[in-house]
Coordinates of C-alpha atoms in Angstrom, one line a residue:
Chain A
M28 CA 18.3 -47.2 18.7
R29 CA 16.8 -50.4 18.8
Q30 CA 16.2 -53.8 16.9
R31 CA 13.3 -54.7 15.2
S32 CA 11.7 -57.0 17.6
V33 CA 8.3 -59.2 17.4
I34 CA 8.1 -58.5 21.6
P35 CA 6.0 -55.9 23.2
G36 CA 6.2 -53.8 25.7
F37 CA 9.6 -51.9 25.0
G38 CA 7.9 -48.8 25.6
L39 CA 6.3 -50.3 28.9
S40 CA 9.1 -51.5 30.6
L41 CA 11.8 -48.8 29.7
G42 CA 9.8 -46.3 31.0
Y43 CA 9.2 -47.4 34.0
T44 CA 12.3 -48.6 34.7
A45 CA 14.3 -45.1 34.4
F46 CA 11.2 -43.9 35.9
Y47 CA 11.5 -45.6 38.7
A48 CA 15.7 -46.2 38.8
G49 CA 15.4 -41.8 38.8
L50 CA 13.3 -41.4 41.5
V51 CA 14.7 -44.2 43.4
V52 CA 18.5 -44.0 42.8
F53 CA 19.1 -41.1 40.7
I54 CA 17.4 -38.4 42.3
P55 CA 18.2 -38.1 45.6
L56 CA 21.9 -39.5 44.3
A57 CA 21.7 -35.8 42.2
A58 CA 20.6 -34.1 45.7
L59 CA 23.4 -34.9 47.2
F60 CA 26.0 -33.4 44.8
I61 CA 23.7 -30.1 44.3
E62 CA 23.5 -29.5 48.6
A63 CA 27.3 -30.2 48.7
S64 CA 28.5 -27.9 45.4
N65 CA 26.2 -25.3 47.9
L66 CA 29.9 -25.6 50.3
G67 CA 32.0 -24.3 47.4
W68 CA 35.7 -26.2 46.9
G69 CA 37.4 -24.5 49.3
E70 CA 34.8 -25.4 52.2
L71 CA 34.4 -28.9 50.5
W72 CA 38.0 -29.7 51.1
Q73 CA 38.5 -28.4 54.4
T74 CA 35.4 -30.7 55.3
I75 CA 36.2 -33.6 54.3
S76 CA 40.0 -33.5 54.7
A77 CA 39.4 -32.4 58.2
P78 CA 41.6 -34.6 61.4
Q79 CA 38.3 -35.8 62.8
A80 CA 37.2 -37.4 58.8
V81 CA 40.7 -38.0 58.0
A82 CA 41.4 -40.1 60.9
S83 CA 37.4 -42.0 60.3
Y84 CA 38.5 -43.0 56.3
R85 CA 42.0 -44.3 58.2
L86 CA 40.1 -46.7 60.4
S87 CA 37.1 -47.5 57.7
F88 CA 39.7 -47.9 54.6
G89 CA 42.5 -49.9 56.9
A90 CA 40.1 -52.0 58.7
S91 CA 38.1 -53.2 55.4
L92 CA 41.2 -53.7 54.2
V93 CA 42.4 -56.3 57.1
A94 CA 38.5 -58.1 56.9
A95 CA 39.0 -58.4 53.2
S96 CA 42.2 -59.5 52.9
L97 CA 41.5 -62.3 56.2
N98 CA 38.5 -62.8 54.1
L99 CA 40.1 -63.2 50.6
I100 CA 42.8 -65.5 52.6
F101 CA 39.6 -68.3 54.3
G102 CA 37.4 -67.4 51.4
L103 CA 39.7 -69.2 49.5
L104 CA 39.8 -72.0 51.9
V105 CA 36.3 -72.7 52.6
A106 CA 35.2 -72.7 49.4
W107 CA 38.2 -75.3 48.1
V108 CA 37.1 -77.7 51.1
L109 CA 33.7 -76.6 50.7
V110 CA 33.3 -77.9 46.6
R111 CA 36.4 -80.9 47.1
Y112 CA 36.0 -82.9 49.6
P113 CA 33.3 -84.6 51.0
F114 CA 32.6 -84.3 55.0
P115 CA 29.3 -84.7 57.0
G116 CA 27.1 -81.7 57.6
K117 CA 29.0 -79.9 54.2
K118 CA 25.1 -78.8 52.7
F119 CA 24.4 -77.0 56.0
I120 CA 27.6 -75.6 55.9
D121 CA 27.2 -74.4 52.7
A122 CA 23.9 -72.9 53.0
L123 CA 25.0 -70.9 56.2
V124 CA 27.6 -69.5 54.2
D125 CA 25.3 -66.9 53.3
L126 CA 24.7 -66.0 56.8
P127 CA 25.4 -62.6 57.1
F128 CA 23.2 -61.7 53.9
A129 CA 20.9 -62.8 55.7
L130 CA 20.7 -61.8 59.1
P131 CA 20.0 -57.7 60.0
T132 CA 23.0 -56.0 60.5
A133 CA 22.2 -54.7 63.6
V134 CA 21.8 -58.8 65.3
A135 CA 25.1 -58.8 63.9
G136 CA 26.1 -56.6 66.0
I137 CA 25.1 -56.5 69.5
A138 CA 26.4 -60.8 69.3
L139 CA 29.3 -59.8 68.1
T140 CA 29.8 -57.1 70.5
A141 CA 28.3 -60.0 73.2
L142 CA 30.6 -62.3 72.4
Y143 CA 33.9 -59.8 71.7
T144 CA 33.6 -57.6 74.9
P145 CA 35.8 -58.8 77.9
N146 CA 33.3 -61.3 79.8
G147 CA 32.0 -63.1 76.5
W148 CA 31.8 -65.9 75.0
V149 CA 35.4 -65.5 73.0
G150 CA 36.1 -62.3 75.4
H151 CA 37.6 -63.6 77.8
L152 CA 39.5 -66.1 76.0
L153 CA 41.7 -63.9 75.0
N154 CA 44.2 -61.2 77.0
F155 CA 43.7 -58.3 75.1
K156 CA 40.9 -55.9 74.4
V157 CA 38.9 -56.7 70.7
A158 CA 35.6 -54.6 72.3
Y159 CA 35.6 -51.1 71.3
T160 CA 38.5 -50.9 69.5
P161 CA 39.4 -51.2 65.7
L162 CA 40.0 -55.5 66.0
G163 CA 36.3 -54.9 66.9
V164 CA 35.2 -53.0 63.8
V165 CA 37.8 -55.8 62.4
V166 CA 35.4 -58.6 63.9
A167 CA 32.4 -57.2 62.4
L168 CA 33.4 -56.1 58.8
T169 CA 34.9 -59.6 58.4
F170 CA 31.6 -61.3 59.8
I171 CA 29.9 -58.8 57.2
G172 CA 32.3 -59.6 54.6
L173 CA 32.2 -63.5 54.9
P174 CA 30.0 -64.9 51.5
F175 CA 32.0 -62.5 49.3
V176 CA 35.2 -64.6 48.5
V177 CA 33.3 -68.0 48.6
R178 CA 30.7 -67.2 46.7
T179 CA 32.6 -65.8 43.7
V180 CA 35.5 -68.2 44.1
Q181 CA 33.3 -71.5 44.3
P182 CA 32.0 -71.6 41.0
V183 CA 34.6 -71.2 38.9
L184 CA 36.8 -73.3 41.2
A185 CA 33.6 -75.9 40.3
E186 CA 34.7 -75.9 36.7
L187 CA 37.8 -76.6 36.4
E188 CA 38.7 -78.9 34.4
A189 CA 40.7 -82.2 36.4
E190 CA 42.9 -82.8 32.9
I191 CA 44.8 -79.7 34.2
E192 CA 45.7 -80.7 37.6
E193 CA 46.0 -84.1 36.0
A194 CA 48.8 -82.3 32.9
A195 CA 50.7 -80.5 35.2
A196 CA 51.1 -83.9 37.8
S197 CA 52.3 -85.6 35.2
L198 CA 54.6 -83.4 34.0
G199 CA 56.8 -83.8 37.6
A200 CA 54.9 -81.0 39.7
N201 CA 53.9 -82.3 43.5
R202 CA 50.3 -80.4 45.1
W203 CA 52.0 -77.6 45.9
Q204 CA 53.4 -76.6 42.9
T205 CA 50.4 -77.7 41.3
F206 CA 47.7 -75.0 43.3
R207 CA 50.7 -72.2 43.1
R208 CA 51.3 -72.5 39.2
V209 CA 48.1 -73.7 37.4
L210 CA 45.0 -73.8 39.6
F211 CA 45.5 -69.9 41.5
P212 CA 46.2 -68.3 38.2
A213 CA 42.9 -69.5 37.5
L214 CA 41.2 -68.9 40.8
L215 CA 42.8 -64.9 40.9
P216 CA 40.1 -63.5 39.0
A217 CA 38.1 -64.6 40.8
M218 CA 39.3 -63.8 44.4
L219 CA 40.3 -59.7 43.1
T220 CA 36.0 -59.6 42.7
G221 CA 35.3 -61.0 46.2
F222 CA 37.9 -59.2 48.0
A223 CA 36.5 -56.4 46.0
L224 CA 33.5 -56.7 47.0
A225 CA 34.1 -57.3 50.5
F226 CA 35.7 -54.6 50.5
A227 CA 33.0 -52.3 48.9
R228 CA 30.5 -54.0 50.8
A229 CA 32.9 -52.9 54.5
V230 CA 34.0 -49.8 53.4
G231 CA 30.0 -48.7 53.2
E232 CA 28.5 -50.9 56.9
Y233 CA 27.1 -49.1 59.7
G234 CA 24.7 -51.7 61.7
S235 CA 26.5 -54.1 62.9
V236 CA 30.1 -52.1 63.4
V237 CA 28.5 -49.2 65.4
F238 CA 28.3 -50.8 68.7
I239 CA 31.4 -53.1 69.0
S240 CA 33.1 -50.1 67.7
G241 CA 32.7 -47.8 71.0
N242 CA 31.9 -44.7 68.2
M243 CA 34.8 -42.8 70.1
P244 CA 36.2 -39.8 68.0
F245 CA 39.9 -40.7 66.1
R246 CA 39.9 -44.1 67.4
T247 CA 37.0 -46.0 66.5
E248 CA 34.6 -43.7 64.2
I249 CA 34.2 -45.1 60.6
T250 CA 33.1 -42.7 58.4
P251 CA 29.1 -43.3 58.1
L252 CA 28.9 -42.6 61.1
L253 CA 30.6 -39.1 61.2
I254 CA 28.4 -38.4 58.7
I255 CA 25.5 -39.7 61.1
T256 CA 26.8 -37.4 63.2
K257 CA 27.1 -34.3 61.5
L258 CA 23.7 -34.5 60.3
E259 CA 22.5 -34.8 64.2
Q260 CA 24.4 -31.4 64.3
Y261 CA 22.6 -29.8 61.3
N262 CA 25.2 -29.2 59.2
Y263 CA 23.5 -31.2 56.8
A264 CA 26.2 -29.5 54.1
G265 CA 29.7 -31.2 56.2
A266 CA 27.7 -34.4 56.2
A267 CA 26.6 -34.1 51.9
A268 CA 30.7 -33.9 51.3
L269 CA 31.7 -36.9 53.2
G270 CA 28.9 -38.6 51.2
V271 CA 30.1 -37.4 48.4
A272 CA 33.8 -38.2 48.8
M273 CA 32.2 -41.6 50.1
L274 CA 30.1 -42.4 46.5
L275 CA 32.9 -41.6 44.6
V276 CA 35.2 -44.7 46.3
S277 CA 32.2 -46.3 46.1
F278 CA 31.9 -45.3 42.4
A279 CA 35.7 -46.3 41.9
L280 CA 35.2 -49.8 43.7
L281 CA 31.9 -50.0 41.0
L282 CA 34.2 -49.6 38.6
I283 CA 37.2 -52.2 39.3
I284 CA 34.4 -54.9 40.3
N285 CA 33.2 -54.4 37.3
S286 CA 36.4 -54.8 34.9
L287 CA 37.6 -57.4 37.6
Q288 CA 34.4 -59.6 37.0
H289 CA 34.5 -59.1 33.1
W290 CA 38.8 -60.4 33.4
S291 CA 37.1 -63.6 35.1
A292 CA 34.9 -63.8 33.2
K293 CA 36.8 -63.9 30.0
K294 CA 39.8 -66.4 31.8
T295 CA 36.9 -68.9 33.1
G296 CA 34.4 -68.6 30.2
G297 CA 36.7 -68.9 26.8
K298 CA 34.3 -67.3 25.0
Chain B
M149 CA 29.4 -76.2 25.7
A150 CA 29.9 -78.9 22.5
G151 CA 33.7 -78.0 22.5
T152 CA 37.0 -80.7 21.3
I153 CA 37.3 -81.8 24.9
T154 CA 33.4 -82.7 25.9
T155 CA 32.9 -84.2 22.6
L156 CA 35.9 -86.5 23.9
G157 CA 34.6 -88.1 26.7
N158 CA 33.0 -87.2 30.7
S159 CA 34.7 -84.8 32.2
H160 CA 33.6 -85.3 35.1
A161 CA 34.6 -88.8 35.3
P162 CA 35.7 -89.9 38.9
R163 CA 39.3 -89.3 39.5
I164 CA 41.4 -92.5 38.8
S165 CA 44.6 -90.9 40.0
N166 CA 45.9 -89.8 43.3
V167 CA 47.7 -86.5 41.5
T168 CA 44.8 -84.6 41.9
Q169 CA 44.0 -85.2 45.7
E170 CA 45.9 -84.1 49.3
S171 CA 47.2 -86.5 51.7
R172 CA 44.5 -87.3 54.3
P173 CA 46.4 -85.0 57.2
V174 CA 46.3 -82.1 54.6
R175 CA 42.8 -82.4 54.1
W176 CA 41.5 -83.0 57.8
L177 CA 43.8 -80.1 58.6
L178 CA 41.7 -78.0 55.7
I179 CA 38.3 -79.0 56.7
S180 CA 39.3 -78.5 60.3
L181 CA 40.4 -74.9 59.6
A182 CA 37.8 -74.0 57.5
I183 CA 35.3 -75.4 60.2
A184 CA 36.7 -73.3 63.0
F185 CA 36.9 -70.2 61.1
L186 CA 32.6 -70.3 60.0
F187 CA 32.5 -71.9 63.6
L188 CA 34.4 -68.4 65.2
F189 CA 32.5 -66.0 62.7
L190 CA 29.1 -67.6 62.1
A191 CA 27.9 -70.6 63.9
L192 CA 29.5 -68.5 67.8
P193 CA 27.1 -65.6 66.7
L194 CA 24.4 -66.6 66.1
A195 CA 24.4 -69.6 69.4
A196 CA 24.5 -66.5 71.1
V197 CA 21.8 -64.1 70.1
F198 CA 19.5 -67.1 71.4
S199 CA 21.6 -67.5 74.2
E200 CA 21.8 -63.9 75.5
A201 CA 17.6 -63.8 74.4
F202 CA 16.8 -66.4 76.7
S203 CA 19.6 -65.7 79.5
R204 CA 16.8 -64.5 81.8
G205 CA 14.2 -67.4 81.3
W206 CA 11.3 -67.9 79.1
Q207 CA 8.9 -65.5 80.9
V208 CA 11.6 -62.4 80.0
Y209 CA 11.9 -63.1 77.1
W210 CA 7.8 -63.3 76.1
Q211 CA 8.0 -60.4 77.9
A212 CA 9.9 -58.2 75.5
L213 CA 8.3 -59.6 72.7
Q214 CA 4.9 -58.3 74.4
E215 CA 5.6 -55.0 75.0
P216 CA 3.6 -52.1 72.7
D217 CA 6.8 -50.9 71.7
A218 CA 7.9 -54.1 70.0
W219 CA 4.6 -54.3 68.5
A220 CA 4.4 -51.6 66.5
A221 CA 7.6 -52.1 65.7
I222 CA 7.3 -55.3 64.7
R223 CA 4.3 -53.6 62.8
L224 CA 6.0 -50.8 61.1
T225 CA 9.1 -53.5 59.6
L226 CA 6.0 -55.4 57.7
I227 CA 4.6 -52.6 56.7
A228 CA 7.4 -51.0 55.4
A229 CA 8.6 -54.1 53.7
G230 CA 5.4 -55.1 52.1
I231 CA 5.5 -51.8 50.6
A232 CA 9.0 -52.0 49.1
V233 CA 9.7 -55.5 48.4
P234 CA 6.4 -55.6 45.3
L235 CA 7.6 -52.3 44.0
N236 CA 11.1 -53.4 43.8
V237 CA 9.1 -57.1 42.1
I238 CA 7.3 -54.9 39.6
F239 CA 10.4 -52.8 38.7
G240 CA 12.5 -56.0 38.9
V241 CA 10.6 -57.8 36.1
A242 CA 9.8 -54.6 34.3
A243 CA 14.0 -54.3 34.0
A244 CA 15.0 -57.4 33.7
W245 CA 12.5 -57.1 30.5
A246 CA 13.8 -54.1 28.5
I247 CA 17.1 -55.0 29.4
T248 CA 17.1 -58.6 28.4
K249 CA 14.7 -58.6 25.6
F250 CA 15.9 -56.1 23.4
S251 CA 19.1 -53.7 22.9
F252 CA 19.1 -49.9 23.0
R253 CA 22.1 -47.3 23.6
G254 CA 22.4 -47.1 27.3
K255 CA 22.2 -50.1 28.4
Q256 CA 24.8 -50.6 30.2
F257 CA 24.5 -47.3 31.4
L258 CA 21.2 -48.7 33.2
I259 CA 22.7 -52.0 34.3
T260 CA 25.5 -49.6 36.9
L261 CA 22.7 -47.6 37.9
I262 CA 20.8 -50.9 39.0
D263 CA 24.2 -51.7 40.5
L264 CA 24.1 -48.9 42.6
P265 CA 22.9 -49.1 45.7
F266 CA 25.0 -52.4 46.6
A267 CA 28.0 -50.0 46.3
V268 CA 26.2 -47.0 48.2
S269 CA 26.5 -47.2 52.5
P270 CA 23.4 -47.7 53.8
V271 CA 23.6 -44.2 55.2
I272 CA 24.8 -42.2 52.3
A273 CA 21.3 -43.6 50.9
G274 CA 19.5 -42.6 54.2
L275 CA 21.2 -38.6 54.2
T276 CA 20.3 -38.4 50.3
Y277 CA 16.5 -38.7 51.5
V278 CA 17.0 -36.4 54.4
L279 CA 18.5 -33.8 52.0
L280 CA 15.9 -34.0 49.5
Y281 CA 12.6 -34.0 51.1
G282 CA 13.7 -32.9 54.9
S283 CA 13.7 -29.2 56.8
H284 CA 16.3 -28.5 55.0
G285 CA 16.1 -29.9 50.7
P286 CA 13.9 -28.4 48.5
L287 CA 10.2 -29.7 48.5
W288 CA 9.9 -28.8 52.4
S289 CA 7.9 -25.8 51.8
W290 CA 5.9 -27.4 49.5
L291 CA 5.7 -30.6 51.7
S292 CA 4.5 -28.9 54.8
E293 CA 1.9 -26.9 53.0
H294 CA 0.4 -30.0 51.8
D295 CA 0.9 -31.3 55.4
I296 CA 2.7 -33.9 54.2
K297 CA 5.4 -35.9 56.0
I298 CA 8.2 -38.4 54.8
I299 CA 11.0 -38.0 56.9
F300 CA 11.1 -38.8 61.0
A301 CA 7.7 -40.5 59.6
T302 CA 6.6 -44.1 57.7
P303 CA 6.6 -42.8 53.7
G304 CA 10.3 -41.9 54.5
I305 CA 12.0 -45.7 56.5
V306 CA 8.9 -47.4 53.4
M307 CA 11.8 -45.5 50.4
A308 CA 14.7 -45.8 52.3
T309 CA 14.0 -49.7 52.7
I310 CA 13.3 -49.4 48.6
F311 CA 16.9 -48.0 48.3
V312 CA 18.6 -50.7 49.6
T313 CA 16.7 -53.4 48.3
F314 CA 16.2 -51.7 45.0
P315 CA 18.6 -54.3 42.8
F316 CA 18.2 -58.0 44.4
I317 CA 14.9 -59.2 41.8
A318 CA 16.5 -57.1 38.7
R319 CA 19.8 -59.1 39.6
E320 CA 18.6 -61.6 39.7
L321 CA 16.1 -61.9 36.7
I322 CA 18.9 -60.6 34.4
P323 CA 21.3 -63.0 34.0
L324 CA 18.5 -65.9 34.7
M325 CA 16.6 -63.7 31.1
E326 CA 19.3 -63.3 29.3
E327 CA 20.8 -66.7 29.5
Q328 CA 16.6 -68.1 28.2
G329 CA 16.8 -66.2 25.5
T330 CA 14.1 -64.8 23.3
S331 CA 12.7 -67.6 21.4
H332 CA 9.8 -68.6 23.3
E333 CA 8.5 -65.4 23.5
E334 CA 8.7 -65.2 19.7
A335 CA 7.2 -68.6 19.3
A336 CA 4.1 -67.5 21.3
L337 CA 3.5 -63.7 19.7
T338 CA 3.9 -65.6 16.2
L339 CA 1.8 -68.2 17.8
G340 CA -0.7 -65.3 18.1
A341 CA -0.8 -65.1 21.9
S342 CA -1.0 -61.3 23.8
G343 CA 1.8 -59.9 24.7
W344 CA 0.3 -59.9 28.1
Q345 CA -0.4 -63.6 27.5
T346 CA 2.8 -64.4 26.5
F347 CA 4.8 -62.8 29.6
R348 CA 2.3 -64.8 32.0
R349 CA 2.1 -68.1 30.8
I350 CA 5.6 -68.4 29.3
T351 CA 7.7 -66.2 30.4
L352 CA 6.9 -66.3 34.4
P353 CA 7.4 -69.7 34.4
A354 CA 10.9 -69.8 33.4
I355 CA 11.4 -67.0 35.9
K356 CA 9.8 -67.6 38.6
W357 CA 12.7 -69.7 41.0
G358 CA 14.5 -66.7 40.3
L359 CA 11.8 -64.4 41.0
L360 CA 11.2 -66.1 44.5
Y361 CA 14.7 -66.2 45.7
G362 CA 14.9 -62.7 44.9
I363 CA 12.0 -61.7 46.6
I364 CA 13.1 -63.7 49.8
L365 CA 16.6 -61.8 49.6
C366 CA 15.0 -58.6 49.2
N367 CA 12.5 -59.4 52.2
A368 CA 15.5 -61.0 54.2
R369 CA 16.9 -56.7 53.7
A370 CA 13.9 -55.2 54.3
M371 CA 13.2 -56.4 56.7
G372 CA 17.1 -56.2 58.9
E373 CA 17.6 -53.2 57.2
F374 CA 19.3 -50.6 60.2
G375 CA 21.8 -48.3 58.2
A376 CA 19.7 -46.8 55.8
V377 CA 16.6 -46.4 57.9
S378 CA 18.4 -44.9 61.2
V379 CA 19.1 -41.9 59.3
V380 CA 15.6 -41.6 58.4
S381 CA 13.3 -42.5 61.1
G382 CA 14.1 -40.1 64.2
H383 CA 13.6 -43.1 66.5
I384 CA 10.3 -42.0 67.7
R385 CA 9.0 -44.8 70.3
G386 CA 6.2 -47.0 68.8
Q387 CA 6.1 -45.1 65.6
T388 CA 9.0 -45.0 63.7
N389 CA 11.1 -47.6 65.2
T390 CA 11.5 -50.9 62.8
L391 CA 12.6 -54.0 64.9
P392 CA 16.4 -53.1 64.1
L393 CA 15.7 -50.1 65.5
H394 CA 14.2 -51.2 68.4
I395 CA 16.9 -53.3 69.8
E396 CA 18.7 -51.0 68.7
I397 CA 16.7 -48.6 71.5
A398 CA 17.0 -51.0 73.9
Y399 CA 20.4 -52.4 73.8
N400 CA 21.6 -48.6 74.4
E401 CA 19.0 -48.7 77.3
Y402 CA 21.0 -51.8 78.7
H403 CA 17.9 -53.9 78.3
F404 CA 19.9 -57.0 77.2
A405 CA 17.7 -60.0 77.1
A406 CA 15.1 -57.5 75.8
A407 CA 16.9 -56.6 72.4
F408 CA 18.1 -60.3 72.0
A409 CA 14.7 -61.2 72.1
C410 CA 13.7 -59.1 69.4
A411 CA 17.1 -59.4 67.8
S412 CA 16.0 -63.7 67.9
L413 CA 13.0 -63.3 66.0
L414 CA 15.2 -61.8 63.2
A415 CA 17.8 -64.3 63.6
L416 CA 14.5 -67.0 63.0
L417 CA 14.1 -64.6 59.7
A418 CA 17.8 -64.8 58.4
L419 CA 17.6 -69.0 59.3
A420 CA 14.0 -69.0 57.3
T421 CA 15.7 -67.1 54.6
L422 CA 18.6 -69.6 54.3
F423 CA 16.6 -72.4 53.9
V424 CA 14.4 -71.6 51.5
K425 CA 16.6 -70.1 49.8
S426 CA 18.5 -73.6 49.8
L427 CA 15.1 -75.7 48.8
L428 CA 15.2 -73.0 45.8
E429 CA 18.6 -73.8 44.9
W430 CA 18.1 -77.6 44.8
K431 CA 14.8 -76.9 42.9
E432 CA 15.9 -74.9 40.9
R433 CA 19.5 -78.1 39.6
H434 CA 16.8 -80.5 40.2
E435 CA 15.0 -79.2 36.7
R436 CA 17.5 -78.1 35.1
F437 CA 18.3 -81.9 35.6
L438 CA 15.4 -83.0 34.3
A439 CA 15.2 -80.5 31.1
S440 CA 18.7 -82.0 30.2
Q441 CA 17.7 -85.5 31.1
A442 CA 14.9 -84.6 29.1
A443 CA 17.0 -83.1 25.8
R444 CA 19.4 -86.3 26.0
K445 CA 16.4 -88.5 25.0
E446 CA 15.3 -86.3 22.2
P447 CA 17.1 -87.5 18.7

């Protein structure tokens, strides 16, 4: 089973780890699957494919996709600027990028709502509505996913050798060609990893969205909110069914992220 | 790292030519775009919290923070984080020890299991605990027989907090301890140190910055968690409201200044977290630098 080692504590540390992980993660998740299985296939499918549920998937996945794409573009830009260019206040800005990880989602939610309501600082400048529309959901999800692409691309960009760019330039490539043909392919795995992380986080997000979305069924109701609605109506099996559907998506995303990270490590590490 | 390239010379030598630099206008355009994006999405929301909190003056601000319900919420938030963070520290250290110091079958599965709470929606986390311990769940009759309340009570809130902050410490420590290997511990053990001594004198000093880093991130999430706690709390005023839930209720009742006053406390916590985090990153880089300098002096 394990290699011989002089280091003690294998049984204790692994035993405790397995016990604790089982108690905190494994058993509760198993309870979710058991509850959903009480429904039987027909009813399970009916709950998952109900029109209100489908509308909520469309919003949750659509808005997450838009938000993660925004973060992909601007995350690359921010990482590029932070790694390549000196400018005043850079350290401060670098630290601030992690704000969405540190700021509680409820605080982010009410702050963004205050900004984007029609008489808010940003809202009154716009001639279209953001708060209480799907656009508001995109804004909240962009906020909470902001650090992912920056933080995955930044270290890869910093590690790139200047030689390959010099080589490209000496072979006659201009700056844009060098970026597109040399740098972009090297950064792509990290960018996609960050994109997938931001997307996975956005799909499950609740706290920052509920304040700005307005929570209208079929229009601005995200899937996690629909789960809570079902739970409040004591529809445990229905909530569990939607929970299982979302959980399976999360598993799939986790697998994709793992293989992306693997690819990224292989491409940059070369080991 | 000693590849063919690095032996030829310092690869981080200052760039001599302009060919790998963008022109000045392009540079400024990119910097301005990046700063504009961060201003819109990070600085403005942060400024809005404090501006709204003080929009009706200091007096209203202080009053909102002195409300008994706000105090009860702060207390519950501290209790939840005070239990969840130490438990996850013990788990994180144990998990990192098992995973990095030994090889065993099922390791990859264990690592994936540890990562899972990051991928699961907080709402689903709360839901699983309601299904397991709630009035509908398999343990309910036993729990009510022994008069134990978990859902809509403090234990449920603590458990939900533990779930969402579960991976933080382990995730931080595993790569760090992986990189450090086992040779130092093996040396200490062959010199006659006990297992506990080895951990305390060798392993702990080597991981202390990473551990602290994990703790402050874990704590920030524990104190700020909303979705998972919201599902299990039941929103009983003065009893099962954490600070984020208290903010939600105040906001939904149109007590905006009060909601933002409490939100400003959590925003300050977030800023303090970012500050300590930067400090730890700097400290770690500095120690690494000193270590590499020391290694270079040796023949």
